[in-house]
mmCIF file of C-alpha atoms in Angstrom:
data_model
loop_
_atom_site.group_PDB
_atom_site.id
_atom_site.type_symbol
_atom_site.label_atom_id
_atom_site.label_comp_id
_atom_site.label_asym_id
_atom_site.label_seq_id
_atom_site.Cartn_x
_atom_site.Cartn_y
_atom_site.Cartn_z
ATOM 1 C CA UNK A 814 -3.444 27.212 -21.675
ATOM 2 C CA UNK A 815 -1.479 23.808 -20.753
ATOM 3 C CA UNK A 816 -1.639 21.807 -23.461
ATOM 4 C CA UNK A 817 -2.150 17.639 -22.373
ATOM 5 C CA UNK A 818 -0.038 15.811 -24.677
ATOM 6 C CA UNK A 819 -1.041 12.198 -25.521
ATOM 7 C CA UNK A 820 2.804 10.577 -24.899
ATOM 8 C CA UNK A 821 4.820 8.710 -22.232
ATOM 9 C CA UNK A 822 6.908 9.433 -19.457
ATOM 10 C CA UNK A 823 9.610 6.906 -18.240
ATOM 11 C CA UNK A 824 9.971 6.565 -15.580
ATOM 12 C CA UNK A 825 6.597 6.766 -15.297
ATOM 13 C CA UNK A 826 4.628 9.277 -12.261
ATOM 14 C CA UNK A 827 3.891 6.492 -10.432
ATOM 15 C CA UNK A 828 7.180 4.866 -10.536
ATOM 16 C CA UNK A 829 7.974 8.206 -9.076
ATOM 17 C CA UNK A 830 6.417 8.836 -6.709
ATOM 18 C CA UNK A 831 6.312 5.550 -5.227
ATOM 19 C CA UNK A 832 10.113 5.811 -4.402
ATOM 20 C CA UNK A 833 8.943 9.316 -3.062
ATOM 21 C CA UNK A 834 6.590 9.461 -0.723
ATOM 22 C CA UNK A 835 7.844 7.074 1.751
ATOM 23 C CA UNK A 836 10.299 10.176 2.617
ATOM 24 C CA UNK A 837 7.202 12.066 3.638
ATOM 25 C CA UNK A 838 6.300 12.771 7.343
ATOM 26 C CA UNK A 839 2.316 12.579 6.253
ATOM 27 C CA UNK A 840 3.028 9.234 4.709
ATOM 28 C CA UNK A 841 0.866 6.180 6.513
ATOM 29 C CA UNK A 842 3.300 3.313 5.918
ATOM 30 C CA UNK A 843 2.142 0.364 5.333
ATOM 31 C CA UNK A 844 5.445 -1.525 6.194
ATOM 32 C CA UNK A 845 5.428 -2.749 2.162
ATOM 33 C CA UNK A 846 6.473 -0.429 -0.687
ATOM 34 C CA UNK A 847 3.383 1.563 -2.048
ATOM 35 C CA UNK A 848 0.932 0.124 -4.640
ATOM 36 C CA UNK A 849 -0.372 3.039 -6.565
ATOM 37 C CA UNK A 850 -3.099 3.847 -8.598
ATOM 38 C CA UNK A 851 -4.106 7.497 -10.169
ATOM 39 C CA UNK A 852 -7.454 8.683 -8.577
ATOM 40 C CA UNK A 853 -7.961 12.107 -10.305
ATOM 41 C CA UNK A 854 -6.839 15.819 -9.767
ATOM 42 C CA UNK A 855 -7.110 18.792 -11.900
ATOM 43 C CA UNK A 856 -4.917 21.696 -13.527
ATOM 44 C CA UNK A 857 -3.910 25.684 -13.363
ATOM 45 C CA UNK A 858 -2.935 27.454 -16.274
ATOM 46 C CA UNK A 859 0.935 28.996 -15.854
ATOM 47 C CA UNK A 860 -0.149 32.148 -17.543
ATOM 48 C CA UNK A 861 3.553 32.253 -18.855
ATOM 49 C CA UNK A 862 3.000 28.763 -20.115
ATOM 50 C CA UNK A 863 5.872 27.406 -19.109
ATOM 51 C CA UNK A 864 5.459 25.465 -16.341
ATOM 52 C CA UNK A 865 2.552 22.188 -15.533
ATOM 53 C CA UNK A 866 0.501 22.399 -12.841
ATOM 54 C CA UNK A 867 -1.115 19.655 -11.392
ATOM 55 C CA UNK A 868 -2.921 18.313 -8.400
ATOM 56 C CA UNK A 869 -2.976 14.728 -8.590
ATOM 57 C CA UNK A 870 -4.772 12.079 -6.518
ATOM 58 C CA UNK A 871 -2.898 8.648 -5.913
ATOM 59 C CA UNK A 872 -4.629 5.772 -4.056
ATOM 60 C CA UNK A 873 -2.043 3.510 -1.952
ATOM 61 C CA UNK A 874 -3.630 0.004 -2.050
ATOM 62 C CA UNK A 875 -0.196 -1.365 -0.372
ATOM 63 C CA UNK A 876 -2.037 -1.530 3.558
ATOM 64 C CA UNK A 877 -5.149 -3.020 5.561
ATOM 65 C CA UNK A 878 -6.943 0.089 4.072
ATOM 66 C CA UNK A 879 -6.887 1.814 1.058
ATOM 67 C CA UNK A 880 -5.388 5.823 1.565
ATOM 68 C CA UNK A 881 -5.624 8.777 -0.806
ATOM 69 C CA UNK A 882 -3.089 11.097 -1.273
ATOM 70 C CA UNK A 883 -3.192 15.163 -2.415
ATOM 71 C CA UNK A 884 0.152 16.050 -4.513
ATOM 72 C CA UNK A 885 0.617 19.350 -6.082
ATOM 73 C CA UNK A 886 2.588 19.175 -8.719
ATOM 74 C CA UNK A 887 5.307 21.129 -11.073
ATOM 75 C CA UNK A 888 6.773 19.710 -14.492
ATOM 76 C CA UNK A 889 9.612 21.958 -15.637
ATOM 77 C CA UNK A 890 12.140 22.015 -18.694
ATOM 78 C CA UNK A 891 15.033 23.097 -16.051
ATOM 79 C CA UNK A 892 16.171 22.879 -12.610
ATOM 80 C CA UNK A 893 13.774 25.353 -10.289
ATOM 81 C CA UNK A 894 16.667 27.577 -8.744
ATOM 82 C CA UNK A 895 16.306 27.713 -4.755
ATOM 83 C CA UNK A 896 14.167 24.888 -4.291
ATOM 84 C CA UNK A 897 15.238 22.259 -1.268
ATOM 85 C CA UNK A 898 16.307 19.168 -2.184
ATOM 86 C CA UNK A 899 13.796 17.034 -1.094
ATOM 87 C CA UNK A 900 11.369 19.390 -2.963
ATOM 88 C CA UNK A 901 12.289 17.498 -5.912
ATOM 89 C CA UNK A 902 10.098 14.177 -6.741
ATOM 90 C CA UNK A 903 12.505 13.338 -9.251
ATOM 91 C CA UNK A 904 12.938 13.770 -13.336
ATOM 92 C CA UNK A 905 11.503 12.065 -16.151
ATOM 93 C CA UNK A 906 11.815 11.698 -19.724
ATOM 94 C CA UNK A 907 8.496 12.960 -21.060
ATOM 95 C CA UNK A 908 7.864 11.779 -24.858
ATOM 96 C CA UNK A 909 7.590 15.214 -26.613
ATOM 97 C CA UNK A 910 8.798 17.629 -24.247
ATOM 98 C CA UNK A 911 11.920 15.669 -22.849
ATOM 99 C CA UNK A 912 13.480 15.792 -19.962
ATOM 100 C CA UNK A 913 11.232 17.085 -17.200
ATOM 101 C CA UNK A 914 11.851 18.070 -13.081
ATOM 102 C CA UNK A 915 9.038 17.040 -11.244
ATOM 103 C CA UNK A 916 8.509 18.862 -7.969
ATOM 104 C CA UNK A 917 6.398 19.043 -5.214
ATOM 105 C CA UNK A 918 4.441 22.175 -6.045
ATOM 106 C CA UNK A 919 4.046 23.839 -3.108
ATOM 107 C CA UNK A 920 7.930 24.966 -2.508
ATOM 108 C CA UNK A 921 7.384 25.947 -6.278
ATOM 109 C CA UNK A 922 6.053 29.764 -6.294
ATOM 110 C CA UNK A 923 4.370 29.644 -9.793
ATOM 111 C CA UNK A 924 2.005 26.476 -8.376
ATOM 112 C CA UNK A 925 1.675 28.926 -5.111
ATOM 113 C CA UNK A 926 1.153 32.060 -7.375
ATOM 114 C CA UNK A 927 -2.137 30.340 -9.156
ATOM 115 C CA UNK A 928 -3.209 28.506 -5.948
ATOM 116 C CA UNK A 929 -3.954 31.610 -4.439
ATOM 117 C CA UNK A 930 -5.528 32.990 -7.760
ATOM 118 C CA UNK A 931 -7.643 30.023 -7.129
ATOM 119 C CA UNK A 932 -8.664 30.567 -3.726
ATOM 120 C CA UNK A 933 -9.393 34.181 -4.304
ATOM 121 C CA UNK A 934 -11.474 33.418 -7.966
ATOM 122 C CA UNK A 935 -8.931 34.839 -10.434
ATOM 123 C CA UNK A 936 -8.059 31.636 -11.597
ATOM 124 C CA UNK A 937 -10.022 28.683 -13.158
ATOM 125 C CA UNK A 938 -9.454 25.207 -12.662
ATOM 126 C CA UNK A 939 -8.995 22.725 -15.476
ATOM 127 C CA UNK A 940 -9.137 19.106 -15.991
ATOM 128 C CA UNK A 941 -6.859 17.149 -15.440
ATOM 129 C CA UNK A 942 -6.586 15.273 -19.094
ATOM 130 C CA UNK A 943 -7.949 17.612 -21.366
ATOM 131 C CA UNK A 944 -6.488 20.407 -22.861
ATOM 132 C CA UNK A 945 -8.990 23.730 -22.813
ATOM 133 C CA UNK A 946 -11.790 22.361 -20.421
ATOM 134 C CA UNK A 947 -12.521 23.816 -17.397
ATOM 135 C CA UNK A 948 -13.236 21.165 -14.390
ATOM 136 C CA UNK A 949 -16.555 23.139 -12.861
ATOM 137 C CA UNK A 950 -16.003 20.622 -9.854
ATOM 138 C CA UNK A 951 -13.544 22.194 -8.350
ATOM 139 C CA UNK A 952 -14.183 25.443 -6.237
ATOM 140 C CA UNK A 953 -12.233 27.632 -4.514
ATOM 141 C CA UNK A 954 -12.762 30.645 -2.164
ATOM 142 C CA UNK A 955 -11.362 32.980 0.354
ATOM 143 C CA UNK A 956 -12.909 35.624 2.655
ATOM 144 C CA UNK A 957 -10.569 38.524 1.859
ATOM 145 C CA UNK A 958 -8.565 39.174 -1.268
ATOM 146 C CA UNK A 959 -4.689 39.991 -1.408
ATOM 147 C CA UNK A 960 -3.688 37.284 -0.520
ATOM 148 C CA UNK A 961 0.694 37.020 -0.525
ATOM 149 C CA UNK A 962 2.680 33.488 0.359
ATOM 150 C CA UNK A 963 5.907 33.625 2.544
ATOM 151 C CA UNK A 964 9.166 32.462 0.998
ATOM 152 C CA UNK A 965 12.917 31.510 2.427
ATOM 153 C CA UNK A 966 13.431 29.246 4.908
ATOM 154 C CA UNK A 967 10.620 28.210 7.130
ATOM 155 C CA UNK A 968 7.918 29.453 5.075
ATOM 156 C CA UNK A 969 6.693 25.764 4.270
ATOM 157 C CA UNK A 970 6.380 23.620 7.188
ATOM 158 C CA UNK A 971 6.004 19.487 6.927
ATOM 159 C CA UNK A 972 4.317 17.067 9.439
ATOM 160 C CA UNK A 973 2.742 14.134 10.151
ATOM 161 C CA UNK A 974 -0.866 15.931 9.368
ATOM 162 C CA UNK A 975 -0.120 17.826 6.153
ATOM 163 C CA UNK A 976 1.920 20.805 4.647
ATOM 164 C CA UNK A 977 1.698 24.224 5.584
ATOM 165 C CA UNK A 978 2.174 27.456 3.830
ATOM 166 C CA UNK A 979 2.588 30.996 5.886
ATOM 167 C CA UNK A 980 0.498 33.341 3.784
ATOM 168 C CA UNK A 981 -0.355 37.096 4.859
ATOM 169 C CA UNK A 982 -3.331 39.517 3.528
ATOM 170 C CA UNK A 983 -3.430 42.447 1.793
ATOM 171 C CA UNK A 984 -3.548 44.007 5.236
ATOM 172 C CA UNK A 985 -0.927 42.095 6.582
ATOM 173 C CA UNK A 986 -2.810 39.564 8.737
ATOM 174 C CA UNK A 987 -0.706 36.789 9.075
ATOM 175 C CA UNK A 988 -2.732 33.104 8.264
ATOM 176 C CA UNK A 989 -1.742 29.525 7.663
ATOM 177 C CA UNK A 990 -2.748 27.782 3.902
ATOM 178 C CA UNK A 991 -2.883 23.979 5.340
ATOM 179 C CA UNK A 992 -2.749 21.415 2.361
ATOM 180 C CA UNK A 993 -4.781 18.291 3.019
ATOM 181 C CA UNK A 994 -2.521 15.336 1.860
ATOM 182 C CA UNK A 995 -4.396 12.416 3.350
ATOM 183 C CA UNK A 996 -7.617 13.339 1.877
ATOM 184 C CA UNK A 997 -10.631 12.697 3.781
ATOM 185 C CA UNK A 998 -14.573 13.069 2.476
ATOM 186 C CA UNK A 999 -15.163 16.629 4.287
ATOM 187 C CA UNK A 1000 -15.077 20.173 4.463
ATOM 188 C CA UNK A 1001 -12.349 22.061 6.166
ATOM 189 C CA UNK A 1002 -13.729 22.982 9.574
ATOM 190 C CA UNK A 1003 -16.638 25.805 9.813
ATOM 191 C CA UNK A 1004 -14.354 28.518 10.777
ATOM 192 C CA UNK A 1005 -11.646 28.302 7.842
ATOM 193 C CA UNK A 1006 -11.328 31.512 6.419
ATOM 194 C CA UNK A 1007 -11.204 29.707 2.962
ATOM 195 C CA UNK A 1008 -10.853 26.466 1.155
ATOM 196 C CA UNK A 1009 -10.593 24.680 -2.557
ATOM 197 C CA UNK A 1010 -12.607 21.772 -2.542
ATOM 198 C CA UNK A 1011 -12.380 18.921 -5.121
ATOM 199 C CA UNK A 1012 -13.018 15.260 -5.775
ATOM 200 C CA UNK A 1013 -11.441 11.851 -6.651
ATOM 201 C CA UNK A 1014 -12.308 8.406 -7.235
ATOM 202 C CA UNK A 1015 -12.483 6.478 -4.589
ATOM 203 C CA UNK A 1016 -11.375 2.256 -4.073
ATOM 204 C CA UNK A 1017 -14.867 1.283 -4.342
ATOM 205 C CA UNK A 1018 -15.489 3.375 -7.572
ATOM 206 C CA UNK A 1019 -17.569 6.250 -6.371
ATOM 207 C CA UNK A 1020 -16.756 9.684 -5.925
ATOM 208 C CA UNK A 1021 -15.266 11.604 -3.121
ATOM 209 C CA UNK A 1022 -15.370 14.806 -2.032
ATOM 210 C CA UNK A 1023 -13.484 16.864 0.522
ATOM 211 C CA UNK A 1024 -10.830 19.786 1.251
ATOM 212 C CA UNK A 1025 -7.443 19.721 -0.348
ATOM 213 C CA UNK A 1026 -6.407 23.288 0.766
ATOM 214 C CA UNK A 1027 -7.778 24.853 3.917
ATOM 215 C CA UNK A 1028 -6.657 28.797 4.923
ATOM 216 C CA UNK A 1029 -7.263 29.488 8.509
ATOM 217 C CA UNK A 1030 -6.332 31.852 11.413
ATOM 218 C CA UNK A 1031 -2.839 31.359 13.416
ATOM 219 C CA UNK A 1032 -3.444 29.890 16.497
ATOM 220 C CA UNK A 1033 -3.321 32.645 19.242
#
């Protein structure tokens, strides 16, 4: 059970990833640095309890049009051996638990580990500011069980459309986990062999809905 402690963080996750995500290929520039705002998310459990897990929502207010972003992230107390360098948002001094490395969670295999619990029901989602309470928004599902991600080189692909994961079944059928990271208010498409679903608040207050992780077939 993460426990949400009521403390600081300097520099702050904003500050963060503001001087981040400018580096990413899915990032709509604006031409001006970023103006963020948190928009929601929600939690997994590390079952070891030693690393956060979170999937945050930031709103860019910096162009013509408002645009949500979907960032998985890790907080560790060390270094996460293996992990490219630009799979590191950067660290922070967090106000009880110290120093902490902030990644982006999907080159992280313990946020990939409880991702697919989600997707396959063997995990349940929390909220994203309190400790112990499950976030019944959120849903997740796959058509299939035993699902297994890729790792090394090449097993996480980046582009201007989102993130990619190479994931295999139990039988060894070889799919693609997509991560939305420009969210949009919709469903994966009809044919997507799974999905998590979730919401966020959007510029004008209300709340939207939509995919932030779609699993479909490999092309061909």
């Amino acid at each position: 059970m993460a426990v949400i402690h009521r403390t600081t963080m300097t520099p702050t996750k904003l500050e963060l990833f503001a001087a981040w995500l400018p580096s990413r290929p899915w990032y709509v520039a604006t031409g001006r640095a970023p103006e963020l705002a948190k928009a929601g998310g929600f939690r997994l459990d590390d079952p070891q309890g030693e690393v956060g897990i979170e999937f945050m929502v930031v709103t860019d207010g910096s162009g013509d049009r408002p645009v949500s972003y979907h960032l998985p992230l890790t907080y560790r107390g060390a270094p996460l051996d293996g992990a490219p360098a630009d799979a590191l948002v950067g660290t922070s001094e967090h106000g009880v638990l110290g120093k902490r490395w902030v990644y982006d969670g999907i080159h992280d295999p313990v946020l990939v580990d409880r991702l697919l619990a989600l997707l396959e029901g063997r995990a349940e989602p929390q909220a994203q500011s309190e400790t112990d309470t499950p976030d019944r928004s959120v849903t997740g599902r796959f058509d299939g069980d035993g699902l297994t991600a890729a790792t090394g080189p090449g097993a996480v692909t980046e582009g201007p459309h989102g993130t990619e994961l190479a994931v295999r079944t139990a039988g060894d059928a070889p799919l693609t986990l997509a991560l939305t990271r420009v969210l949009q208010e919709a469903d994966g498409p009809a044919d997507a062999r799974g999905q998590v679903t979730a919401e966020w608040e959007t510029p004008d207050g209300s709340r939207g809905r939509g995919a932030f992780v779609v699993v479909r077939e490999n092309a061909g």
